[in-house]
Amino acid sequence: MNAQPEQILENNLVKQLVELGYQKVIIKDEADLLLNFKKQLEIHNKTTLSDNDFKQIINYINKGNVFERAKILRDRVPFTDDQGDNKTVELINQIHWCQNEFQVTQQVTMEGRYKNRYDVTILINGLPLVQIELKRRGLELKEAFNQTNRYERHSYGAGQGLFQFIQIFIISNGVNTKYYANGPLKARSFKQTFFWSNVNNQIVTQLSTFADAFLEPCHISKMITKYVVLNESQKILMVLRPYQYYATEAIIERVKTTRKFGYIWHTTGSGKTLTSFKTAQILTAFPKVHKVVFVVDRKDLDYQTIKEFNSFCEDSIDGTNNTNALVKQFAGSNKLIVTTIQKLNTAVSKNRFLEKMEPLRDERIVFIFDECHRSQFGKTHETIKNFFRHGQMFGFTGTPIFEKNAGANEYGKRTTGMLFGDCLHKYVITDAIRDNNVLKFSIEYIRTFKKKDHILDIEVEAIDEAEVMAAPQRLNNVADYIIENHNRKTHGREFTSILCVSGVPTLIDYYRIFKQKKEEGQHNLRIATIFSYQANEDDKDAVGFVEDEEFLTAAEPRIEYDTKHSRDALEDFIGDYNKEYQTNFTTRDSESFYRYYKDISRKVKNRQVDVLLVVNMFLTGFDSKTLSTLYVDKNLKYHGLIQAFSRTNRILNELKSQGNIVCFRNLKEATDEAIALFSDKDAKDEIIMKPYDDYVAQFNEAFLTLLNITPTVDSVNDLPDEDKELEFIKAFRELMRLKNVLNTFTEFTFEDIAMGEQSFEDYKSKYLDLYDKARNQNQKEKVSILNDIDFELELIHRDEINVVYILKLLGSLKNANPEEREKQKKSILDTVAGDTQLRSKRELIEKFIQENLPHIEETDDIPDAFYAFWNQERQQAIEQMARDENLDSDMIQEIIGEYLFTEKKPLRDDIIAAMHERPKLKERGTTAERITKRIMRFVETFINGVVEE
């Protein structure tokens, strides 16, 4: 048969798991689950539990969210037995992870808000720790992902909440299989689901092959106990990806069996810091290892990293320059230390610390260097290595130093291999792009001046004429390009950007150009900057020439010093930042400047800065998923180029389809060389996005596919069944994805593609109609195949279209002649229908146009009239809801206010309390759910997106 039914897939998997060593058990519902849990706890703990004992255990573990239960899972559970003795039980053996009880069951039914039946559940010591959801071959894997999210909403927390102990989800359609960590719905993303692979990064997709490798009892138990990370700062679970697992295992094996060094080559953006920290954490449990020291560059210790490190090991880092604290940590009992390479070097090289450090010389200390390509090639490395005679060093890097890209110092040319020895595991950029762990790059080269004589354009060769590159007119042209195209590159500022330039003087010029243009009203971009300065840099006023006073005219008064030390300029720029964000930073003391660094890092990540101007800072080691674009006006090569480009290619959502690189210099040859060095010479097409024309061709081909399914917009209405609707949804979704990519190209226009803009908007409106249909399905009565399809609405909503924008259009409509009026009215209603947030308001806006707009004399009065109309309609809607559902109008308004304040769904008890007559017990759930949905629709229609200016 072409499509393998889910039941056959499920039965085959269960049979395979039994062959792997699982005991098959029949569990129909929660009652069976609890009986089995009690029995397995007794077997695992080699004890007998009375009903009272078990009741205490259940009461103890039935609390908190997924994260809090993950902590309970890893701790012992106390109870008082019938004799009054205090005892504990273990839920899972973390030291000897194979020594647990492994079972498999299928089709467990749980009833929460709705009744759900789960496909395959793996139980460890009776607790459901792994949940597997299957879809038949041919269906999208994302549907299984969405299904687990639906179960989380509807039933995982039901009863005693044992399904809240799930650590890992597995989703499969037989052909493709992925895994991911459990967590709150807001933290889940299909982008954070992973294929398993072998040690050579060859992915395992078939369900049966995946089960043999990943679901083997000892392995899945090891993944849960060793390689699920409890992230305290975000309160979420994280599970290591396969390459992170293999790298950690390789270092652990080397520490167990040898004293040799080694390094891990994992491409930038693949999560090296998590891997290296997890490695350090595991090694602290080794009795023969005296201490594990995780060494980072000072710049990497932004606010998030400090918080993260301390979440794993309390007080392991203080974020100061105090080497005394580090020396105390070395002498103390804490096995895990996180420090900067600068403090570590000071501790082993300054006489005042050597006496306290001397006893550690012959201890077995394991050092793990994060981003070891940056600071390991001079005297510092030698000093640390020579001091710790029995130390063992491991490095992590995304861009190793090879002979070709090695710089020379007093020790000669030194490579990563020369300092750290063997490469223990490799995961290069092509691997990461193939696995969807990082994005491709879209590189555009922008001409910034016209060709003149010997000055060559970027399309021909690189330019070395510094004077030309720093010319005010050229910098002005670059600034104009960024101002004009920034919204396009960042999808209406959904994302942020960095502009990296060749030096501090050029950066200062750029900043002043942007500032002047902002003061002139040419843009409203939020510009910020940070750079390092030298205490004794060359003074540009010290030129050995004193002007003759006779040559100074009255019109040209003497300026005492017409240039500034770069620190003075930075102080001015920080002053602008302080005004913009109500902060109080300065360069006058190092601690304040460090706080400025942390604050600017946080604001870039939170999209509060649009363009960050830098020279070198933030081009390595800075991770921000919301950063999508790098404007480049400096020469980059080899590891510097890959590191800088890689700031943009972190995975976030469907809207972020690539990392945008906009080059104002010719880096074509340098890019090719860097790709060849860090992957292979034929990998260019895998790493760099295709040219614009290729995406135009792809769009046109996808348009033909759409026309084969629905030749006209109206034919969407005639689709005979949900299977055909699903075909249309997938076809139009592909068009949206391609248009999303095309939008980022400077030259994009609808004239270049076969589909007109109005046609695209019309089909989009039909697409959203189907989304509304799927969303409004009563899932209890009928499970629609559209329920779990991902409509990827983030590709549609545009922040610039809101009620304020519509009011401006209404002003134009008011002043239009009768012929134009009908056309403009249709355009407004089409715009409303085509926006995910506004379409719920279409009927009301149309009513305002029909009934109110003709009676308004002045265009300036439209906003006030509209909001008066809106408030009246809103009040009527509340009163109508109260009448229809027999509710107390005041209490419902309170519930709505509380929802707007907390953004938490109204509680069922609050809804019931607002009813004049309480429904029967059996009807309360469905009644409260119906009213809750009505409240949510009310908020969506009358409140979301409606802001009075």
mmCIF file of N, CA and C in Angstrom, residues 91 101 113 196 218 222 266 278 330 371 400 417-418 565 578 607 634 637 659 691 725 747 750 783 794 822 916 921 932:
data_model
loop_
_atom_site.group_PDB
_atom_site.id
_atom_site.type_symbol
_atom_site.label_atom_id
_atom_site.label_comp_id
_atom_site.label_asym_id
_atom_site.label_seq_id
_atom_site.Cartn_x
_atom_site.Cartn_y
_atom_site.Cartn_z
ATOM 1 N N LEU A 91 13.206 7.701 41.794
ATOM 2 C CA LEU A 91 12.360 7.622 40.609
ATOM 3 C C LEU A 91 13.141 7.138 39.386
ATOM 4 N N GLU A 101 13.781 0.114 35.111
ATOM 5 C CA GLU A 101 12.769 -0.792 34.562
ATOM 6 C C GLU A 101 12.157 -0.147 33.312
ATOM 7 N N ARG A 113 -9.438 18.410 29.374
ATOM 8 C CA ARG A 113 -10.449 19.240 28.738
ATOM 9 C C ARG A 113 -11.167 18.453 27.636
ATOM 10 N N TRP A 196 18.354 12.339 14.740
ATOM 11 C CA TRP A 196 19.518 11.687 15.325
ATOM 12 C C TRP A 196 20.491 11.374 14.193
ATOM 13 N N CYS A 218 19.229 1.373 27.270
ATOM 14 C CA CYS A 218 20.337 2.059 27.948
ATOM 15 C C CYS A 218 20.576 3.449 27.352
ATOM 16 N N LYS A 222 20.217 7.000 29.213
ATOM 17 C CA LYS A 222 21.408 7.846 29.297
ATOM 18 C C LYS A 222 21.105 9.264 28.807
ATOM 19 N N HIS A 266 33.120 22.342 16.034
ATOM 20 C CA HIS A 266 31.687 22.455 15.781
ATOM 21 C C HIS A 266 31.408 23.858 15.267
ATOM 22 N N LYS A 278 28.237 21.204 29.322
ATOM 23 C CA LYS A 278 27.714 19.897 29.722
ATOM 24 C C LYS A 278 28.860 18.926 29.961
ATOM 25 N N PHE A 330 39.791 27.938 43.483
ATOM 26 C CA PHE A 330 40.745 26.844 43.252
ATOM 27 C C PHE A 330 41.066 26.120 44.561
ATOM 28 N N GLU A 371 35.605 28.737 22.453
ATOM 29 C CA GLU A 371 36.110 29.588 21.364
ATOM 30 C C GLU A 371 37.637 29.661 21.411
ATOM 31 N N PRO A 400 38.609 26.482 13.349
ATOM 32 C CA PRO A 400 39.973 26.171 13.791
ATOM 33 C C PRO A 400 41.014 26.993 13.032
ATOM 34 N N GLY A 417 45.621 22.402 15.923
ATOM 35 C CA GLY A 417 46.138 21.043 16.096
ATOM 36 C C GLY A 417 47.453 21.011 16.865
ATOM 37 N N MET A 418 48.325 21.998 16.618
ATOM 38 C CA MET A 418 49.616 22.046 17.322
ATOM 39 C C MET A 418 49.414 22.267 18.820
ATOM 40 N N HIS A 565 39.669 62.421 20.944
ATOM 41 C CA HIS A 565 40.119 61.075 21.273
ATOM 42 C C HIS A 565 38.903 60.162 21.114
ATOM 43 N N ASN A 578 22.139 56.791 26.688
ATOM 44 C CA ASN A 578 21.521 57.040 27.998
ATOM 45 C C ASN A 578 20.216 57.817 27.864
ATOM 46 N N ARG A 607 15.561 43.185 20.478
ATOM 47 C CA ARG A 607 15.135 43.990 19.321
ATOM 48 C C ARG A 607 14.849 45.440 19.687
ATOM 49 N N LYS A 634 34.008 46.373 5.795
ATOM 50 C CA LYS A 634 35.385 46.136 6.219
ATOM 51 C C LYS A 634 35.861 44.866 5.529
ATOM 52 N N LYS A 637 38.323 37.933 6.299
ATOM 53 C CA LYS A 637 38.791 36.721 5.623
ATOM 54 C C LYS A 637 38.867 35.557 6.604
ATOM 55 N N GLY A 659 20.315 34.151 6.778
ATOM 56 C CA GLY A 659 21.090 35.254 7.326
ATOM 57 C C GLY A 659 21.435 36.193 6.187
ATOM 58 N N PRO A 691 20.880 32.879 -6.414
ATOM 59 C CA PRO A 691 20.622 34.238 -6.907
ATOM 60 C C PRO A 691 19.123 34.543 -6.958
ATOM 61 N N GLU A 725 -8.464 20.682 0.322
ATOM 62 C CA GLU A 725 -8.146 21.929 1.017
ATOM 63 C C GLU A 725 -6.701 21.896 1.523
ATOM 64 N N GLU A 747 15.981 44.149 -5.035
ATOM 65 C CA GLU A 747 15.361 44.407 -6.338
ATOM 66 C C GLU A 747 13.966 43.816 -6.489
ATOM 67 N N PHE A 750 6.742 42.809 -7.697
ATOM 68 C CA PHE A 750 5.766 41.838 -8.215
ATOM 69 C C PHE A 750 5.805 41.746 -9.743
ATOM 70 N N VAL A 783 -12.530 15.518 14.637
ATOM 71 C CA VAL A 783 -11.110 15.840 14.523
ATOM 72 C C VAL A 783 -10.794 16.085 13.062
ATOM 73 N N GLU A 794 3.092 33.648 10.791
ATOM 74 C CA GLU A 794 4.121 34.681 10.952
ATOM 75 C C GLU A 794 4.602 35.202 9.599
ATOM 76 N N GLU A 822 -15.434 53.534 -4.492
ATOM 77 C CA GLU A 822 -15.768 52.109 -4.430
ATOM 78 C C GLU A 822 -14.511 51.248 -4.551
ATOM 79 N N HIS A 916 -25.348 33.620 35.996
ATOM 80 C CA HIS A 916 -26.481 33.800 36.909
ATOM 81 C C HIS A 916 -27.017 32.449 37.384
ATOM 82 N N LEU A 921 -23.055 19.822 36.757
ATOM 83 C CA LEU A 921 -21.631 19.508 36.879
ATOM 84 C C LEU A 921 -21.041 18.976 35.574
ATOM 85 N N THR A 932 -15.307 30.889 27.214
ATOM 86 C CA THR A 932 -13.900 31.320 27.123
ATOM 87 C C THR A 932 -13.528 31.645 25.681
#
